Amino acid sequence: MDLRERFKQVRADSKRFCEPLEVEDYCLQAMANTSPPKWHLAHTSWFFETFVLKTFARDYQPFHPAFEVLFNSYYNGIGAQHPRPERGLLSRPVLSEVLAYRQHVDQQVEQMLDANDHPQYARIAELVELGTHHEQQHQELFFTDIKYSLARNPLYPAYSGEPAPGGGASRPLTWLEHPGGTVDVGHRGEGFCFDNELPAHPVLLQAFALADRLVTCGEYLAFIDDAGYQRPELWLSDGWQQVCEQDWRAPLYWLGEGRDWQEYTLYGLLPLDLERPVAHVNAYEADAYARWAEARLPSEFEWEAVASGHELQGQFADSGDWRPAVATAKEDTQLHGGLWEWTSSAYSPYPGYQAAEGAVGEYNGKFMANQLVLRGGSCVSSRSQLRNSYRNFFYPPDRWQFSGIRLAQWR
Amino acid sequence: MDLRERFKQVRADSKRFCEPLEVEDYCLQAMANTSPPKWHLAHTSWFFETFVLKTFARDYQPFHPAFEVLFNSYYNGIGAQHPRPERGLLSRPVLSEVLAYRQHVDQQVEQMLDANDHPQYARIAELVELGTHHEQQHQELFFTDIKYSLARNPLYPAYSGEPAPGGGASRPLTWLEHPGGTVDVGHRGEGFCFDNELPAHPVLLQAFALADRLVTCGEYLAFIDDAGYQRPELWLSDGWQQVCEQDWRAPLYWLGEGRDWQEYTLYGLLPLDLERPVAHVNAYEADAYARWAEARLPSEFEWEAVASGHELQGQFADSGDWRPAVATAKEDTQLHGGLWEWTSSAYSPYPGYQAAEGAVGEYNGKFMANQLVLRGGSCVSSRSQLRNSYRNFFYPPDRWQFSGIRLAQWR
Amino acid sequence: MDLRERFKQVRADSKRFCEPLEVEDYCLQAMANTSPPKWHLAHTSWFFETFVLKTFARDYQPFHPAFEVLFNSYYNGIGAQHPRPERGLLSRPVLSEVLAYRQHVDQQVEQMLDANDHPQYARIAELVELGTHHEQQHQELFFTDIKYSLARNPLYPAYSGEPAPGGGASRPLTWLEHPGGTVDVGHRGEGFCFDNELPAHPVLLQAFALADRLVTCGEYLAFIDDAGYQRPELWLSDGWQQVCEQDWRAPLYWLGEGRDWQEYTLYGLLPLDLERPVAHVNAYEADAYARWAEARLPSEFEWEAVASGHELQGQFADSGDWRPAVATAKEDTQLHGGLWEWTSSAYSPYPGYQAAEGAVGEYNGKFMANQLVLRGGSCVSSRSQLRNSYRNFFYPPDRWQFSGIRLAQWR
Amino acid sequence: MDLRERFKQVRADSKRFCEPLEVEDYCLQAMANTSPPKWHLAHTSWFFETFVLKTFARDYQPFHPAFEVLFNSYYNGIGAQHPRPERGLLSRPVLSEVLAYRQHVDQQVEQMLDANDHPQYARIAELVELGTHHEQQHQELFFTDIKYSLARNPLYPAYSGEPAPGGGASRPLTWLEHPGGTVDVGHRGEGFCFDNELPAHPVLLQAFALADRLVTCGEYLAFIDDAGYQRPELWLSDGWQQVCEQDWRAPLYWLGEGRDWQEYTLYGLLPLDLERPVAHVNAYEADAYARWAEARLPSEFEWEAVASGHELQGQFADSGDWRPAVATAKEDTQLHGGLWEWTSSAYSPYPGYQAAEGAVGEYNGKFMANQLVLRGGSCVSSRSQLRNSYRNFFYPPDRWQFSGIRLAQWR
């Protein structure tokens, strides 16, 4: 797809995903880590305005002088930022103003792309492409954030007014064997990638096996019923501390405590579907489950070594189902889409890693501490944002992402 | 005014006061102590639904089964309550649903009042009257809360699109002398009062004097410029601790730190008007200012003893000015309206106090700890909610109310 | 007793009370509100050094230059203070150095008193007398603080190695009637008092009655067994919030939750003695119990009006029993000693109150916010520190004092 | 050294290291992460009592029934634990009792070793050896903890009464080159190691270079003077947040803020020695310094690849100097002793890692989350506890360890 088309489509997707919302939902921020829909809509525009229009457009007039601070997420190189936990307090600008901001930015960017006469056009195109991938990441966050915020409402409102699609029966789990040895990881070739996927380099693996699908809710329920949340020997110490302090007994959106489990979904409250992959577990839960199951979490390189042999297909944001789908067919490995998969790998720079120059270089490198890599994408990712070398990253205690469990074992 | 008229007017006022808002503003809750406008609109309806309709209306169908919990403020006798700090997360019910809820309640209550045939009509009328006074208290809170929430937005949006009225020059301060002796306090007579104004009883006062107007911003600025916020000897110990921990240097809504002071008002940011009464100070600030001025705060009984000789007139919510007005005329004592006046009196029961029976008895008595009494009403109070015996109460550190300073001295 | 004798005795008492301790106990500080024994020993010496020796002694050499800050409690007029929550981290100066500090101060003060030739001797004598009363207050705090700190040790070590004295059977409760009217309160006459007891002044009381003894553990247990800690309607709102947040189910030192109640005492863990007065309740518990018992807490003036007709005798720190004693005899009203009695009165200045000049004026006045008055003294008070006009004060949630419940009723 | 000798020497070392302390110092605990000296003395005895004596000794009588809980650090497999932040509140058992406990355990263990007739003697010997290594780790913690606690005292007491040894001039920094390739890491061979050093396995390295000595205080001061603590672009995001929140401007024990820097040491406050290695930096500071210096932190495997070519010699706890020594000689690489060196490696299990069976298996594995590996030992480590494969681990924000910076670069 050509860049101009991609830009228009991604920008349209952001608005399309918001369509089911009420105006009142656009300011919701139920915790500091999540952002209101209106803020996502504005910040993704801010990205193009800041890195493209303000830098390269002739005589550019900023849409609003205060937006540079209000919608800066974390770019210290640009300047001050509105405090993250207070994004939900920005009732103004109202939604219609934010939509006007988007339109303003869209027109200017499209005009630059159409004209195609800027002496630094190549750099502009690079940044616009980066901006579309950035916006797709925020589309994912939009889904995870609005799910989290709506779930705090005792009315458990649905994001989607459509009926929830049915699932099917999960097939038995088998193992994908890998002999180990030196494998290449990271991005090679022409297409877009983030700086954190570079440089490609070899790593040395021991022989291992990956489960050929994700862990299901039914399997996870067996862990719960086997006192999984009461047995410290199954848990990492930091995880056990959180289990105790926060009295966790099930994944984030499970309700009912054993009597008629229900799950909050983007369709509202539904009976728990035991066949679907277990979602919204954090790294501690994933690790404890794996230990209980006499397995472990894969490293990000093990995942990539296996995934590189598979085409990038699966359940993405255009699947028509806002829940992770059941693996019914043998060939459906769920490696791509469905749920992000926790790995055991710390989010670290690859050998020789260089962050991009300037403020845009704050995108990835400065977050390489205390986080783990997740791989593969989820049912709220867009297919066109993903690659086998794509590295997502969250903190071990985070539960609000569409994150699941893939098991691994030594061989 | 007859009760039915009063009911209709008070109910209409709540909606009228909200008119300048955008839909996005209705969910704003910038701290646990404040509530979103939508919540105020719903809770005041809940009060009538719970204490009148559910109790007395035949075959009453609740508007929505979840509202009993969602919009219960603190009535343990009714049952569970949605957590106070999470009122701002209730994007649903949306505004139009809350307005429909109001209409539903209005129709049913008006019908009961019109019919006037219920065997317990007298009790119903009592509760409806209580409900209107309750709603007027929430109208005040609406103003204080939305001011606080909008002020957290760096755009400093105005509540009112009208131009801010001018002020005038404050007259010099003189003293209202009182000889002391036994005086009667509390509510006597026929009209409505809250249970905390009863029983009327005598108290013994020493000779004293009250300032004949409120302290102005100009006078308070002299305190600041005399290092008022840097001198512990002027402060109560608990107040000084907060000054240090929170780095207070001026009243809540003053900005600028000495260079061109500005003040956030319901008209947005304005240059500080030195002639107007200083507002949004807490009891520690009021006490420190008084000590600096070689005076003290009055007791609530001193205030009442003086006010009982004055007619209840002043600047209320219908004045057309959302800032406390300047005392220009000699006869304008500002005892009523303008700003609530901190007293030195702990909020305590009067001798022989009895809380009302049932859940409605949680209205006042259970809050008689750790709070101070404020007297007189403010520019966002309605005149018809006030009396000379009316006791408002807040915690000493609270700053978000329309609260000011009246000085007193021993004689 | 002459001042020199009083000084020597009070100073000796502080050391005597510490005798049962181990060296390791002298640094214990289990919460910010409590201070280690070593700190009490040093601070009471600091008081004499700062206000007497440094001010009046010729060529006085401070014992150690750092002590001015280390052992300053809260006197901003003197200067900076070591942070209160970190007093327990001062392993140095070691105990022997602190005892040397005491000796140094004692010698110098005694020398000044003996010489009796200072031109400002009268002022010196005043401050020395104040210092002895100050030290007696710290002796009380020593007991309450070390009890609190030792109780946090799962070994529940005893402060006193002596066997715990027996009690006896409590007599039935009757009422001491008072007709109300104008009564005089505050200190009159020649002897020592604190500034907060002045000026004496008349107050107007309604008719009332006081219980003629304190509430017993057995009576309080009936409140617990009647679900006292589970019924919000019995509690002030601020109190109920704490009950819920901290899961209170009994007074501070009660253990066992209903099966074989035990109580931690200065003799270690003992079976709960139902006949003794209930101790270590806070104002919320006292108020809730009173409401349950269809009574209320007295005001400080009601207490003083009744107590002024009784001689100051009761169970004090020299009684040989470190638990509040049982009221067995009719004439034993427990008004003095035994336990401090919560009143409903906010700790406020009397009409015309003037704090003392200078830093020593920080003693009382700056604490007149958010606290309640307690009256009467306890079994760890010294008799010679008490008066009928003596006003002790603590925050409503405080439980670590030797505080109990006296009921009152309107008549 | 034979096991019995090793046991006696390690046990004696713990007491020897405590000798300079006052009795009052033995309870000091200035934060939850640190433990009082008395607790270290007791817990290391508890380890032998729990895992050796209670498990294997015939008719063993525990020294005190409460010690199982009081001195259990984190072994959930053994049972409940006294809360970590409250270890400093255990004034009892007093020091003499803890020393008696040590003696009791020593006698019993030595008797078992002497008798050498137990059917499970091999397992006992294994656990005793583990216990001695465990105790040496606590000896290190003793030094770091008491340094932290004494530093909170404004008197800045010295641990050591000896005069502080002089230093010398640091030599210029050069680079140790490594060609990369497959190298072996982890423990091989007969001697003792922890389970986290196993299994030995190959890893694939890119070409790199390590600095041939640690970063000095003088070099770090250049970073500070170049606004190192004010420039977010030098910091990981999590680190920058802590810099801002805690207002860090220098390493933990530096005082003076630029005018005559001083450093708190185990000899008390000393002028900052610019030639010595910079100590008590955390991983964020180490990483920021490295970025500023156009370098990076090494991985643990890079460190091990280089260190494996060097004999294990350096400055350990018997050096007679409680500060990290200056690298003066060319051959002194400071790879061993001096300061622990932050690596960029997350503390993770080696491929095929198996934790030991039973409660003793909680020693390492459960901590493999959120921590980084440090390598090499420090001036408060004992030489006999170290190996090239030894993996120490702390959280990135931790500053109270004897931790320093070794630079690395890609080649």
JSON list of N, CA and C in Angstrom, two decimals, chain B residues 16-44:
[
{"chain": "B", "resi": 16, "resn": "ARG", "atom": "N", "xyz": [-30.66, 24.46, 35.40]},
{"chain": "B", "resi": 16, "resn": "ARG", "atom": "CA", "xyz": [-30.27, 25.78, 34.89]},
{"chain": "B", "resi": 16, "resn": "ARG", "atom": "C", "xyz": [-28.79, 26.06, 35.19]},
{"chain": "B", "resi": 17, "resn": "PHE", "atom": "N", "xyz": [-28.36, 25.72, 36.39]},
{"chain": "B", "resi": 17, "resn": "PHE", "atom": "CA", "xyz": [-26.97, 25.99, 36.75]},
{"chain": "B", "resi": 17, "resn": "PHE", "atom": "C", "xyz": [-26.00, 25.20, 35.87]},
{"chain": "B", "resi": 18, "resn": "CYS", "atom": "N", "xyz": [-26.46, 24.06, 35.36]},
{"chain": "B", "resi": 18, "resn": "CYS", "atom": "CA", "xyz": [-25.59, 23.23, 34.52]},
{"chain": "B", "resi": 18, "resn": "CYS", "atom": "C", "xyz": [-25.52, 23.70, 33.07]},
{"chain": "B", "resi": 19, "resn": "GLU", "atom": "N", "xyz": [-26.41, 24.60, 32.70]},
{"chain": "B", "resi": 19, "resn": "GLU", "atom": "CA", "xyz": [-26.54, 24.93, 31.27]},
{"chain": "B", "resi": 19, "resn": "GLU", "atom": "C", "xyz": [-25.23, 25.34, 30.58]},
{"chain": "B", "resi": 20, "resn": "PRO", "atom": "N", "xyz": [-24.38, 26.11, 31.22]},
{"chain": "B", "resi": 20, "resn": "PRO", "atom": "CA", "xyz": [-23.16, 26.52, 30.48]},
{"chain": "B", "resi": 20, "resn": "PRO", "atom": "C", "xyz": [-22.18, 25.39, 30.19]},
{"chain": "B", "resi": 21, "resn": "LEU", "atom": "N", "xyz": [-22.42, 24.21, 30.73]},
{"chain": "B", "resi": 21, "resn": "LEU", "atom": "CA", "xyz": [-21.42, 23.15, 30.59]},
{"chain": "B", "resi": 21, "resn": "LEU", "atom": "C", "xyz": [-21.46, 22.45, 29.24]},
{"chain": "B", "resi": 22, "resn": "GLU", "atom": "N", "xyz": [-20.36, 21.86, 28.85]},
{"chain": "B", "resi": 22, "resn": "GLU", "atom": "CA", "xyz": [-20.29, 20.93, 27.74]},
{"chain": "B", "resi": 22, "resn": "GLU", "atom": "C", "xyz": [-20.58, 19.52, 28.26]},
{"chain": "B", "resi": 23, "resn": "VAL", "atom": "N", "xyz": [-21.05, 18.66, 27.38]},
{"chain": "B", "resi": 23, "resn": "VAL", "atom": "CA", "xyz": [-21.34, 17.28, 27.81]},
{"chain": "B", "resi": 23, "resn": "VAL", "atom": "C", "xyz": [-20.12, 16.66, 28.48]},
{"chain": "B", "resi": 24, "resn": "GLU", "atom": "N", "xyz": [-18.94, 16.95, 27.94]},
{"chain": "B", "resi": 24, "resn": "GLU", "atom": "CA", "xyz": [-17.72, 16.34, 28.48]},
{"chain": "B", "resi": 24, "resn": "GLU", "atom": "C", "xyz": [-17.45, 16.76, 29.92]},
{"chain": "B", "resi": 25, "resn": "ASP", "atom": "N", "xyz": [-17.99, 17.90, 30.34]},
{"chain": "B", "resi": 25, "resn": "ASP", "atom": "CA", "xyz": [-17.73, 18.38, 31.70]},
{"chain": "B", "resi": 25, "resn": "ASP", "atom": "C", "xyz": [-18.51, 17.60, 32.76]},
{"chain": "B", "resi": 26, "resn": "TYR", "atom": "N", "xyz": [-19.55, 16.93, 32.36]},
{"chain": "B", "resi": 26, "resn": "TYR", "atom": "CA", "xyz": [-20.47, 16.35, 33.34]},
{"chain": "B", "resi": 26, "resn": "TYR", "atom": "C", "xyz": [-19.89, 15.19, 34.13]},
{"chain": "B", "resi": 27, "resn": "CYS", "atom": "N", "xyz": [-18.78, 14.63, 33.67]},
{"chain": "B", "resi": 27, "resn": "CYS", "atom": "CA", "xyz": [-18.16, 13.50, 34.40]},
{"chain": "B", "resi": 27, "resn": "CYS", "atom": "C", "xyz": [-16.94, 13.93, 35.21]},
{"chain": "B", "resi": 28, "resn": "LEU", "atom": "N", "xyz": [-16.58, 15.19, 35.18]},
{"chain": "B", "resi": 28, "resn": "LEU", "atom": "CA", "xyz": [-15.33, 15.62, 35.81]},
{"chain": "B", "resi": 28, "resn": "LEU", "atom": "C", "xyz": [-15.34, 15.43, 37.32]},
{"chain": "B", "resi": 29, "resn": "GLN", "atom": "N", "xyz": [-14.29, 14.79, 37.82]},
{"chain": "B", "resi": 29, "resn": "GLN", "atom": "CA", "xyz": [-14.10, 14.65, 39.27]},
{"chain": "B", "resi": 29, "resn": "GLN", "atom": "C", "xyz": [-12.61, 14.73, 39.55]},
{"chain": "B", "resi": 30, "resn": "ALA", "atom": "N", "xyz": [-12.15, 15.88, 39.99]},
{"chain": "B", "resi": 30, "resn": "ALA", "atom": "CA", "xyz": [-10.71, 16.09, 40.11]},
{"chain": "B", "resi": 30, "resn": "ALA", "atom": "C", "xyz": [-10.13, 15.65, 41.44]},
{"chain": "B", "resi": 31, "resn": "MET", "atom": "N", "xyz": [-10.98, 15.38, 42.42]},
{"chain": "B", "resi": 31, "resn": "MET", "atom": "CA", "xyz": [-10.50, 14.74, 43.66]},
{"chain": "B", "resi": 31, "resn": "MET", "atom": "C", "xyz": [-11.67, 14.04, 44.30]},
{"chain": "B", "resi": 32, "resn": "ALA", "atom": "N", "xyz": [-11.38, 13.16, 45.27]},
{"chain": "B", "resi": 32, "resn": "ALA", "atom": "CA", "xyz": [-12.42, 12.35, 45.87]},
{"chain": "B", "resi": 32, "resn": "ALA", "atom": "C", "xyz": [-13.52, 13.19, 46.51]},
{"chain": "B", "resi": 33, "resn": "ASN", "atom": "N", "xyz": [-13.14, 14.33, 47.07]},
{"chain": "B", "resi": 33, "resn": "ASN", "atom": "CA", "xyz": [-14.11, 15.18, 47.76]},
{"chain": "B", "resi": 33, "resn": "ASN", "atom": "C", "xyz": [-15.12, 15.85, 46.84]},
{"chain": "B", "resi": 34, "resn": "THR", "atom": "N", "xyz": [-14.80, 15.94, 45.57]},
{"chain": "B", "resi": 34, "resn": "THR", "atom": "CA", "xyz": [-15.71, 16.60, 44.64]},
{"chain": "B", "resi": 34, "resn": "THR", "atom": "C", "xyz": [-16.48, 15.55, 43.85]},
{"chain": "B", "resi": 35, "resn": "SER", "atom": "N", "xyz": [-17.64, 15.94, 43.35]},
{"chain": "B", "resi": 35, "resn": "SER", "atom": "CA", "xyz": [-18.45, 15.02, 42.56]},
{"chain": "B", "resi": 35, "resn": "SER", "atom": "C", "xyz": [-18.72, 15.63, 41.19]},
{"chain": "B", "resi": 36, "resn": "PRO", "atom": "N", "xyz": [-18.89, 14.77, 40.18]},
{"chain": "B", "resi": 36, "resn": "PRO", "atom": "CA", "xyz": [-19.19, 15.27, 38.84]},
{"chain": "B", "resi": 36, "resn": "PRO", "atom": "C", "xyz": [-20.60, 15.87, 38.79]},
{"chain": "B", "resi": 37, "resn": "PRO", "atom": "N", "xyz": [-20.81, 16.86, 37.92]},
{"chain": "B", "resi": 37, "resn": "PRO", "atom": "CA", "xyz": [-22.15, 17.44, 37.77]},
{"chain": "B", "resi": 37, "resn": "PRO", "atom": "C", "xyz": [-23.23, 16.39, 37.53]},
{"chain": "B", "resi": 38, "resn": "LYS", "atom": "N", "xyz": [-22.92, 15.43, 36.70]},
{"chain": "B", "resi": 38, "resn": "LYS", "atom": "CA", "xyz": [-23.92, 14.39, 36.41]},
{"chain": "B", "resi": 38, "resn": "LYS", "atom": "C", "xyz": [-24.29, 13.64, 37.67]},
{"chain": "B", "resi": 39, "resn": "TRP", "atom": "N", "xyz": [-23.33, 13.40, 38.51]},
{"chain": "B", "resi": 39, "resn": "TRP", "atom": "CA", "xyz": [-23.61, 12.69, 39.75]},
{"chain": "B", "resi": 39, "resn": "TRP", "atom": "C", "xyz": [-24.49, 13.53, 40.67]},
{"chain": "B", "resi": 40, "resn": "HIS", "atom": "N", "xyz": [-24.21, 14.81, 40.76]},
{"chain": "B", "resi": 40, "resn": "HIS", "atom": "CA", "xyz": [-25.08, 15.67, 41.58]},
{"chain": "B", "resi": 40, "resn": "HIS", "atom": "C", "xyz": [-26.52, 15.63, 41.05]},
{"chain": "B", "resi": 41, "resn": "LEU", "atom": "N", "xyz": [-26.67, 15.70, 39.72]},
{"chain": "B", "resi": 41, "resn": "LEU", "atom": "CA", "xyz": [-28.02, 15.66, 39.14]},
{"chain": "B", "resi": 41, "resn": "LEU", "atom": "C", "xyz": [-28.73, 14.36, 39.47]},
{"chain": "B", "resi": 42, "resn": "ALA", "atom": "N", "xyz": [-27.98, 13.28, 39.46]},
{"chain": "B", "resi": 42, "resn": "ALA", "atom": "CA", "xyz": [-28.59, 11.98, 39.72]},
{"chain": "B", "resi": 42, "resn": "ALA", "atom": "C", "xyz": [-28.84, 11.78, 41.21]},
{"chain": "B", "resi": 43, "resn": "HIS", "atom": "N", "xyz": [-27.85, 12.12, 42.03]},
{"chain": "B", "resi": 43, "resn": "HIS", "atom": "CA", "xyz": [-27.99, 11.86, 43.47]},
{"chain": "B", "resi": 43, "resn": "HIS", "atom": "C", "xyz": [-29.15, 12.65, 44.08]},
{"chain": "B", "resi": 44, "resn": "THR", "atom": "N", "xyz": [-29.35, 13.88, 43.65]},
{"chain": "B", "resi": 44, "resn": "THR", "atom": "CA", "xyz": [-30.46, 14.66, 44.21]},
{"chain": "B", "resi": 44, "resn": "THR", "atom": "C", "xyz": [-31.80, 14.04, 43.82]}
]
